[in-house]
Amino acid sequence: MSATQAALPPQQNLAGAGTGCGDRPVDRRRGSTLLRHLAFALAAALLLLGVSYAVEPFRNFQLATVAAYLCATAGLTVLTGLNGQLSLGHGALMATGAYTVALCQNAFADRGMTGGWLLPLSLGAAVLSTVAVGAVVGVAAARLRGPYLAGVTLAVAVVVPALAVTFDGVFNGEQGLSVPVEPPPMSLGPYFPYERWQLWLAGAATLLALLLLANLIRSRYGRTFRAVRDDEVAARLAGIHVARTQVLAFVVSAATAGLGGALLAVLAQSVSPGAFSLTLSLFLLMAVVIGGLGRLAGALWGAVLLVALPDLTHSATELLTLSPAVAQRLEGNLPLAIFGVTLIVVMIAAPGGVQGLLSRLGRALLARWSARRS
């Protein structure tokens, strides 16, 4: 241990915290945190199971889409909110995962391979391929700051979809690829709704990703992420390898983005470059800011907004008497305008995002209830 680390209090020794050096109170706290997160995940799974039977098939599909977007927004929350790195290229990382799962599923179908284990294998391959891309981008991003970092990730957001058009022999150009997915298991019954099965698949994958992210945030790595975000010089003096920490944060965020893109491709059963444009990357960043940076619950609000906004836009254009061309142009540009206005309002009224506002309201109500009891 360095002299700087020895001079820090135990709760501030970020480089050596939670290393398992015989500190039993830390181990007990870590175990209780894991059990609490497992309990939350189990409760969320049971709630999702009940909701899947209570709502109509289209709502099941919408909830599955929310789950897919939640993977991407949760990873971006870790990268930007906890580690302080700005990324405008997460739409491209989602495209990487989506195309990987499409190529894998088509390869399995061409070879006549069937089985329920193929889809998890394809999702795993999608995560691994996105991790590789995220590691390359993360190494470059660790050397850059501010607008230079945003410029690199912006270039990734533009280049990756363009590659799908350039190599049309592999990715089928603008038309994209189909994603063959097997129907629900026969053990669920011959009339089991396919949308409910989609929600179960997307929900299970997303809950697993959130469980891992929640434990990562509460671990030593999460503390190093926050230390680098707050002050890189102090973190370096505390013995933290800043560049390695930033690359790790980018890799983790890329992995969840790849999973989210793969789930979107499975839900739509197709993938094309137009689905992962630069606008999607901007939407993802604005969604996590509106939901609340640095909080996984804020990522959930952002994912809900990403799915609800197109429906609201379509309903708004239907209320207006417009020509088809004007209505199409308005429906294409209105979501970005609504996102921008919402972002400005949230930053003025609730700088901590929707989740920060809800947390303040909850604390105020709890304080008032405690005052009345006393």
Short mmCIF file of C-alpha atoms in Angstrom, two decimals:
data_model
loop_
_atom_site.label_atom_id
_atom_site.label_comp_id
_atom_site.label_asym_id
_atom_site.label_seq_id
_atom_site.Cartn_x
_atom_site.Cartn_y
_atom_site.Cartn_z
CA MET A 1 0.00 0.00 0.00
CA SER A 2 1.31 3.44 -0.93
CA ALA A 3 1.83 6.22 1.56
CA THR A 4 -1.06 8.17 0.06
CA GLN A 5 -3.41 5.25 0.49
CA ALA A 6 -2.30 4.71 4.08
CA ALA A 7 -2.99 8.36 4.88
CA LEU A 8 -6.61 8.10 3.73
CA PRO A 9 -9.43 7.06 6.06
CA PRO A 10 -10.75 3.53 5.46
CA GLN A 11 -13.93 4.80 3.78
CA GLN A 12 -11.89 6.97 1.38
CA ASN A 13 -9.21 4.43 0.45
CA LEU A 14 -10.76 3.87 -2.94
CA ALA A 15 -8.02 1.77 -4.42
CA GLY A 16 -8.03 -0.85 -1.70
CA ALA A 17 -11.65 -0.81 -0.58
CA GLY A 18 -13.50 -4.11 -0.71
CA THR A 19 -10.48 -6.20 -1.62
CA GLY A 20 -11.47 -8.92 0.81
CA CYS A 21 -8.41 -8.64 3.10
CA GLY A 22 -10.10 -10.21 6.08
CA ASP A 23 -12.34 -7.24 6.88
CA ARG A 24 -15.47 -9.10 8.00
CA PRO A 25 -17.78 -6.08 8.37
CA VAL A 26 -17.13 -5.20 4.72
CA ASP A 27 -17.90 -8.77 3.68
CA ARG A 28 -21.16 -8.73 5.61
CA ARG A 29 -22.16 -5.44 4.06
CA ARG A 30 -21.31 -6.78 0.62
CA GLY A 31 -23.40 -9.89 1.25
CA SER A 32 -26.37 -7.87 2.46
CA THR A 33 -26.14 -5.62 -0.61
CA LEU A 34 -26.16 -8.62 -2.94
CA LEU A 35 -29.13 -10.15 -1.12
CA ARG A 36 -31.01 -6.85 -1.29
CA HIS A 37 -30.39 -6.56 -5.01
CA LEU A 38 -31.47 -10.18 -5.53
CA ALA A 39 -34.66 -9.47 -3.60
CA PHE A 40 -35.37 -6.42 -5.75
CA ALA A 41 -34.73 -8.42 -8.92
CA LEU A 42 -37.03 -11.22 -7.77
CA ALA A 43 -39.77 -8.72 -6.87
CA ALA A 44 -39.40 -7.02 -10.25
CA ALA A 45 -39.57 -10.40 -12.03
CA LEU A 46 -42.78 -11.33 -10.20
CA LEU A 47 -44.27 -7.90 -10.97
CA LEU A 48 -43.34 -8.25 -14.62
CA LEU A 49 -44.87 -11.72 -14.71
CA GLY A 50 -48.14 -10.45 -13.30
CA VAL A 51 -48.25 -7.46 -15.63
CA SER A 52 -47.62 -9.66 -18.67
CA TYR A 53 -50.88 -11.49 -17.98
CA ALA A 54 -52.83 -8.33 -17.11
CA VAL A 55 -52.18 -6.21 -20.22
CA GLU A 56 -52.89 -6.73 -23.90
CA PRO A 57 -50.27 -8.10 -26.32
CA PHE A 58 -49.30 -4.71 -27.75
CA ARG A 59 -48.53 -3.38 -24.27
CA ASN A 60 -46.42 -6.47 -23.65
CA PHE A 61 -44.42 -5.60 -26.75
CA GLN A 62 -44.01 -2.01 -25.58
CA LEU A 63 -42.79 -3.16 -22.17
CA ALA A 64 -40.32 -5.50 -23.85
CA THR A 65 -39.05 -2.54 -25.89
CA VAL A 66 -38.68 -0.52 -22.68
CA ALA A 67 -36.60 -3.37 -21.26
CA ALA A 68 -34.34 -3.36 -24.33
CA TYR A 69 -33.80 0.40 -24.15
CA LEU A 70 -33.23 0.14 -20.40
CA CYS A 71 -30.10 -1.93 -21.01
CA ALA A 72 -28.64 0.90 -23.10
CA THR A 73 -29.73 3.75 -20.82
CA ALA A 74 -28.47 1.93 -17.71
CA GLY A 75 -25.04 1.44 -19.27
CA LEU A 76 -24.93 5.06 -20.42
CA THR A 77 -25.87 6.14 -16.90
CA VAL A 78 -22.86 4.27 -15.54
CA LEU A 79 -20.56 5.81 -18.15
CA THR A 80 -21.76 9.42 -18.05
CA GLY A 81 -23.35 9.73 -14.64
CA LEU A 82 -20.85 7.73 -12.58
CA ASN A 83 -17.64 8.07 -14.59
CA GLY A 84 -18.15 11.45 -16.26
CA GLN A 85 -17.48 10.36 -19.86
CA LEU A 86 -19.75 11.82 -22.52
CA SER A 87 -20.76 9.43 -25.30
CA LEU A 88 -22.68 10.29 -28.45
CA GLY A 89 -22.10 6.89 -30.03
CA HIS A 90 -24.19 4.46 -28.03
CA GLY A 91 -26.60 4.03 -30.93
CA ALA A 92 -23.68 2.59 -32.91
CA LEU A 93 -22.85 0.20 -30.07
CA MET A 94 -26.46 -0.95 -30.07
CA ALA A 95 -26.18 -1.50 -33.83
CA THR A 96 -23.10 -3.66 -33.26
CA GLY A 97 -25.03 -5.94 -30.92
CA ALA A 98 -28.07 -6.00 -33.20
CA TYR A 99 -26.14 -7.00 -36.31
CA THR A 100 -24.16 -9.61 -34.38
CA VAL A 101 -27.29 -11.35 -33.14
CA ALA A 102 -28.77 -11.18 -36.66
CA LEU A 103 -25.68 -12.75 -38.23
CA CYS A 104 -25.56 -15.48 -35.58
CA GLN A 105 -29.25 -16.36 -35.88
CA ASN A 106 -29.05 -16.47 -39.68
CA ALA A 107 -25.96 -18.65 -39.51
CA PHE A 108 -27.75 -21.09 -37.20
CA ALA A 109 -30.81 -21.12 -39.46
CA ASP A 110 -28.72 -21.76 -42.59
CA ARG A 111 -27.17 -24.80 -40.90
CA GLY A 112 -30.55 -26.12 -39.79
CA MET A 113 -29.73 -25.72 -36.10
CA THR A 114 -32.67 -25.34 -33.72
CA GLY A 115 -33.09 -25.18 -29.98
CA GLY A 116 -33.83 -22.79 -27.18
CA TRP A 117 -30.13 -22.47 -26.33
CA LEU A 118 -29.26 -20.73 -29.61
CA LEU A 119 -30.75 -17.34 -28.76
CA PRO A 120 -28.83 -16.94 -25.46
CA LEU A 121 -25.70 -17.94 -27.36
CA SER A 122 -26.37 -15.26 -29.98
CA LEU A 123 -27.04 -12.66 -27.27
CA GLY A 124 -23.77 -13.60 -25.60
CA ALA A 125 -21.93 -13.21 -28.91
CA ALA A 126 -23.55 -9.79 -29.35
CA VAL A 127 -22.32 -8.69 -25.92
CA LEU A 128 -18.79 -9.96 -26.62
CA SER A 129 -18.54 -8.24 -29.99
CA THR A 130 -19.74 -4.96 -28.49
CA VAL A 131 -17.26 -5.34 -25.64
CA ALA A 132 -14.48 -5.60 -28.23
CA VAL A 133 -15.66 -2.47 -30.03
CA GLY A 134 -16.15 -0.67 -26.71
CA ALA A 135 -12.64 -1.56 -25.61
CA VAL A 136 -11.14 -0.05 -28.78
CA VAL A 137 -13.22 3.12 -28.48
CA GLY A 138 -12.63 3.25 -24.73
CA VAL A 139 -8.85 3.22 -25.13
CA ALA A 140 -9.09 6.20 -27.47
CA ALA A 141 -11.67 7.92 -25.24
CA ALA A 142 -9.46 7.59 -22.16
CA ARG A 143 -6.92 9.93 -23.80
CA LEU A 144 -9.49 12.62 -24.63
CA ARG A 145 -11.60 15.08 -22.68
CA GLY A 146 -14.60 17.31 -23.26
CA PRO A 147 -15.53 18.09 -26.87
CA TYR A 148 -12.73 15.87 -28.23
CA LEU A 149 -14.27 12.84 -26.52
CA ALA A 150 -17.71 13.80 -27.81
CA GLY A 151 -16.25 14.14 -31.30
CA VAL A 152 -14.76 10.64 -31.27
CA THR A 153 -17.98 9.01 -30.10
CA LEU A 154 -19.91 11.10 -32.61
CA ALA A 155 -17.69 9.73 -35.38
CA VAL A 156 -18.42 6.19 -34.18
CA ALA A 157 -22.16 6.92 -34.31
CA VAL A 158 -21.81 7.98 -37.96
CA VAL A 159 -19.29 5.38 -39.16
CA VAL A 160 -20.82 2.16 -37.79
CA PRO A 161 -24.22 2.44 -39.55
CA ALA A 162 -22.39 3.52 -42.72
CA LEU A 163 -20.37 0.28 -42.64
CA ALA A 164 -23.59 -1.70 -42.89
CA VAL A 165 -24.40 0.13 -46.12
CA THR A 166 -20.88 -0.11 -47.51
CA PHE A 167 -20.53 -3.87 -46.96
CA ASP A 168 -23.97 -4.70 -48.33
CA GLY A 169 -22.87 -8.21 -49.23
CA VAL A 170 -22.71 -9.07 -45.56
CA PHE A 171 -25.21 -6.67 -43.99
CA ASN A 172 -27.66 -6.35 -46.93
CA GLY A 173 -27.34 -2.57 -47.17
CA GLU A 174 -30.27 -0.31 -46.28
CA GLN A 175 -32.73 -3.21 -46.28
CA GLY A 176 -30.93 -4.86 -43.37
CA LEU A 177 -31.15 -8.42 -42.14
CA SER A 178 -33.95 -10.53 -40.77
CA VAL A 179 -33.57 -12.09 -37.33
CA PRO A 180 -35.16 -15.55 -37.24
CA VAL A 181 -36.42 -16.36 -33.75
CA GLU A 182 -38.10 -19.56 -32.65
CA PRO A 183 -41.66 -19.46 -31.27
CA PRO A 184 -42.41 -19.90 -27.56
CA PRO A 185 -41.82 -23.38 -26.15
CA MET A 186 -44.70 -25.79 -26.71
CA SER A 187 -44.79 -26.41 -22.96
CA LEU A 188 -46.42 -22.98 -22.57
CA GLY A 189 -49.35 -24.04 -24.71
CA PRO A 190 -50.24 -23.76 -28.41
CA TYR A 191 -51.96 -20.38 -27.97
CA PHE A 192 -49.42 -18.66 -25.77
CA PRO A 193 -49.09 -15.00 -26.92
CA TYR A 194 -45.82 -14.36 -28.68
CA GLU A 195 -45.62 -10.79 -27.28
CA ARG A 196 -45.75 -12.15 -23.74
CA TRP A 197 -42.88 -14.48 -24.54
CA GLN A 198 -40.94 -11.50 -25.93
CA LEU A 199 -41.50 -9.61 -22.68
CA TRP A 200 -40.27 -12.57 -20.66
CA LEU A 201 -37.09 -12.85 -22.75
CA ALA A 202 -36.31 -9.14 -22.72
CA GLY A 203 -37.24 -8.78 -19.06
CA ALA A 204 -35.05 -11.68 -17.94
CA ALA A 205 -32.01 -10.39 -19.85
CA THR A 206 -32.53 -6.83 -18.60
CA LEU A 207 -33.00 -7.83 -14.97
CA LEU A 208 -29.79 -9.85 -15.12
CA ALA A 209 -27.93 -6.86 -16.59
CA LEU A 210 -29.37 -4.49 -13.97
CA LEU A 211 -28.45 -6.89 -11.16
CA LEU A 212 -24.85 -6.95 -12.34
CA LEU A 213 -24.74 -3.17 -12.78
CA ALA A 214 -26.25 -2.53 -9.36
CA ASN A 215 -23.64 -4.70 -7.68
CA LEU A 216 -20.90 -3.10 -9.76
CA ILE A 217 -21.98 0.38 -8.67
CA ARG A 218 -21.88 -0.64 -5.00
CA SER A 219 -18.51 -2.34 -5.33
CA ARG A 220 -14.95 -1.04 -5.27
CA TYR A 221 -15.17 -0.42 -9.01
CA GLY A 222 -18.19 1.82 -8.58
CA ARG A 223 -16.32 3.88 -6.01
CA THR A 224 -13.37 4.27 -8.36
CA PHE A 225 -15.75 5.35 -11.15
CA ARG A 226 -17.12 8.12 -8.95
CA ALA A 227 -13.65 9.12 -7.73
CA VAL A 228 -12.40 9.56 -11.30
CA ARG A 229 -15.52 11.52 -12.20
CA ASP A 230 -15.16 13.90 -9.25
CA ASP A 231 -11.43 14.62 -9.45
CA GLU A 232 -8.96 12.74 -11.63
CA VAL A 233 -5.91 14.24 -9.89
CA ALA A 234 -7.12 13.18 -6.44
CA ALA A 235 -8.04 9.74 -7.75
CA ARG A 236 -4.58 9.34 -9.26
CA LEU A 237 -2.99 10.37 -5.97
CA ALA A 238 -5.13 7.75 -4.22
CA GLY A 239 -3.54 5.06 -6.36
CA ILE A 240 -6.31 4.67 -8.95
CA HIS A 241 -5.30 4.00 -12.54
CA VAL A 242 -7.50 6.64 -14.19
CA ALA A 243 -7.17 5.49 -17.80
CA ARG A 244 -7.82 1.85 -16.91
CA THR A 245 -10.90 2.87 -14.91
CA GLN A 246 -12.28 4.91 -17.81
CA VAL A 247 -11.74 2.06 -20.25
CA LEU A 248 -13.49 -0.35 -17.87
CA ALA A 249 -16.46 2.01 -17.56
CA PHE A 250 -16.69 2.29 -21.34
CA VAL A 251 -16.51 -1.48 -21.77
CA VAL A 252 -19.27 -2.08 -19.21
CA SER A 253 -21.46 0.54 -20.84
CA ALA A 254 -20.77 -0.90 -24.31
CA ALA A 255 -21.70 -4.41 -23.15
CA THR A 256 -25.13 -3.31 -21.92
CA ALA A 257 -25.68 -1.20 -25.05
CA GLY A 258 -24.89 -4.22 -27.22
CA LEU A 259 -27.34 -6.32 -25.23
CA GLY A 260 -30.01 -3.66 -25.65
CA GLY A 261 -29.47 -3.48 -29.40
CA ALA A 262 -29.56 -7.27 -29.69
CA LEU A 263 -32.85 -7.39 -27.78
CA LEU A 264 -34.33 -4.72 -30.06
CA ALA A 265 -33.33 -6.79 -33.09
CA VAL A 266 -34.91 -9.90 -31.57
CA LEU A 267 -38.12 -8.03 -30.79
CA ALA A 268 -38.42 -6.49 -34.26
CA GLN A 269 -37.04 -9.69 -35.91
CA SER A 270 -35.05 -7.44 -38.24
CA VAL A 271 -32.20 -4.94 -38.15
CA SER A 272 -31.31 -2.07 -40.50
CA PRO A 273 -28.96 0.95 -40.38
CA GLY A 274 -31.88 3.39 -40.18
CA ALA A 275 -32.90 2.02 -36.79
CA PHE A 276 -29.57 3.07 -35.23
CA SER A 277 -28.98 6.54 -36.57
CA LEU A 278 -27.28 9.46 -34.84
CA THR A 279 -30.69 10.58 -33.60
CA LEU A 280 -30.93 7.46 -31.45
CA SER A 281 -27.62 8.30 -29.75
CA LEU A 282 -28.88 11.81 -29.00
CA PHE A 283 -32.16 10.41 -27.68
CA LEU A 284 -30.30 8.01 -25.38
CA LEU A 285 -28.16 10.77 -23.89
CA MET A 286 -31.11 13.11 -23.39
CA ALA A 287 -33.14 10.27 -21.88
CA VAL A 288 -30.59 9.52 -19.16
CA VAL A 289 -30.23 13.22 -18.35
CA ILE A 290 -34.00 13.66 -18.07
CA GLY A 291 -34.38 10.47 -16.04
CA GLY A 292 -31.53 11.33 -13.68
CA LEU A 293 -27.80 10.86 -14.22
CA GLY A 294 -26.00 8.38 -12.00
CA ARG A 295 -29.15 6.48 -10.97
CA LEU A 296 -30.37 3.22 -12.44
CA ALA A 297 -33.94 4.24 -11.59
CA GLY A 298 -33.38 7.35 -13.70
CA ALA A 299 -32.35 5.10 -16.58
CA LEU A 300 -35.74 3.39 -16.27
CA TRP A 301 -37.61 6.71 -16.64
CA GLY A 302 -35.48 7.50 -19.68
CA ALA A 303 -36.28 4.16 -21.31
CA VAL A 304 -39.99 4.67 -20.70
CA LEU A 305 -39.77 8.09 -22.33
CA LEU A 306 -38.00 6.63 -25.38
CA VAL A 307 -40.92 4.24 -25.97
CA ALA A 308 -43.76 6.58 -24.97
CA LEU A 309 -42.58 9.57 -27.03
CA PRO A 310 -43.32 8.11 -30.51
CA ASP A 311 -46.86 7.23 -29.42
CA LEU A 312 -47.42 10.71 -28.04
CA THR A 313 -46.06 12.24 -31.24
CA HIS A 314 -48.30 10.07 -33.42
CA SER A 315 -51.34 10.97 -31.32
CA ALA A 316 -50.50 14.67 -31.53
CA THR A 317 -50.16 14.63 -35.32
CA GLU A 318 -53.48 12.79 -35.66
CA LEU A 319 -55.25 15.60 -33.80
CA LEU A 320 -54.04 18.15 -36.37
CA THR A 321 -55.48 18.49 -39.85
CA LEU A 322 -52.38 18.35 -42.00
CA SER A 323 -51.40 17.07 -45.40
CA PRO A 324 -49.70 13.66 -45.44
CA ALA A 325 -46.31 15.15 -46.36
CA VAL A 326 -46.43 17.75 -43.59
CA ALA A 327 -47.68 15.19 -41.07
CA GLN A 328 -44.84 12.81 -41.96
CA ARG A 329 -42.23 15.58 -41.67
CA LEU A 330 -43.71 16.75 -38.37
CA GLU A 331 -43.85 13.25 -36.95
CA GLY A 332 -40.21 12.73 -37.85
CA ASN A 333 -38.93 15.95 -36.23
CA LEU A 334 -41.39 16.43 -33.39
CA PRO A 335 -39.85 13.80 -31.03
CA LEU A 336 -36.47 15.54 -31.07
CA ALA A 337 -38.13 18.90 -30.39
CA ILE A 338 -40.17 17.46 -27.51
CA PHE A 339 -37.04 15.84 -26.08
CA GLY A 340 -35.20 19.16 -26.26
CA VAL A 341 -37.99 21.12 -24.59
CA THR A 342 -38.38 18.45 -21.90
CA LEU A 343 -34.64 18.51 -21.27
CA ILE A 344 -34.66 22.29 -20.78
CA VAL A 345 -37.66 22.16 -18.45
CA VAL A 346 -36.18 19.33 -16.38
CA MET A 347 -32.80 21.04 -16.08
CA ILE A 348 -34.50 24.20 -14.80
CA ALA A 349 -37.13 22.64 -12.54
CA ALA A 350 -35.33 19.45 -11.47
CA PRO A 351 -31.57 19.42 -12.10
CA GLY A 352 -31.39 15.88 -10.69
CA GLY A 353 -33.81 14.59 -13.30
CA VAL A 354 -37.13 12.84 -12.75
CA GLN A 355 -35.67 10.40 -10.23
CA GLY A 356 -34.02 13.24 -8.29
CA LEU A 357 -37.33 15.07 -8.12
CA LEU A 358 -39.14 11.95 -6.92
CA SER A 359 -36.44 11.34 -4.29
CA ARG A 360 -36.80 14.88 -2.94
CA LEU A 361 -40.57 14.56 -2.82
CA GLY A 362 -40.26 11.21 -1.02
CA ARG A 363 -37.88 12.66 1.57
CA ALA A 364 -40.16 15.65 2.12
CA LEU A 365 -43.21 13.43 2.63
CA LEU A 366 -41.27 11.16 4.97
CA ALA A 367 -40.05 14.13 7.00
CA ARG A 368 -43.57 15.53 7.25
CA TRP A 369 -44.95 12.14 8.30
CA SER A 370 -42.22 11.78 10.94
CA ALA A 371 -42.95 15.27 12.24
CA ARG A 372 -46.65 14.47 12.59
CA ARG A 373 -45.89 11.24 14.47
CA SER A 374 -43.57 13.03 16.88
#
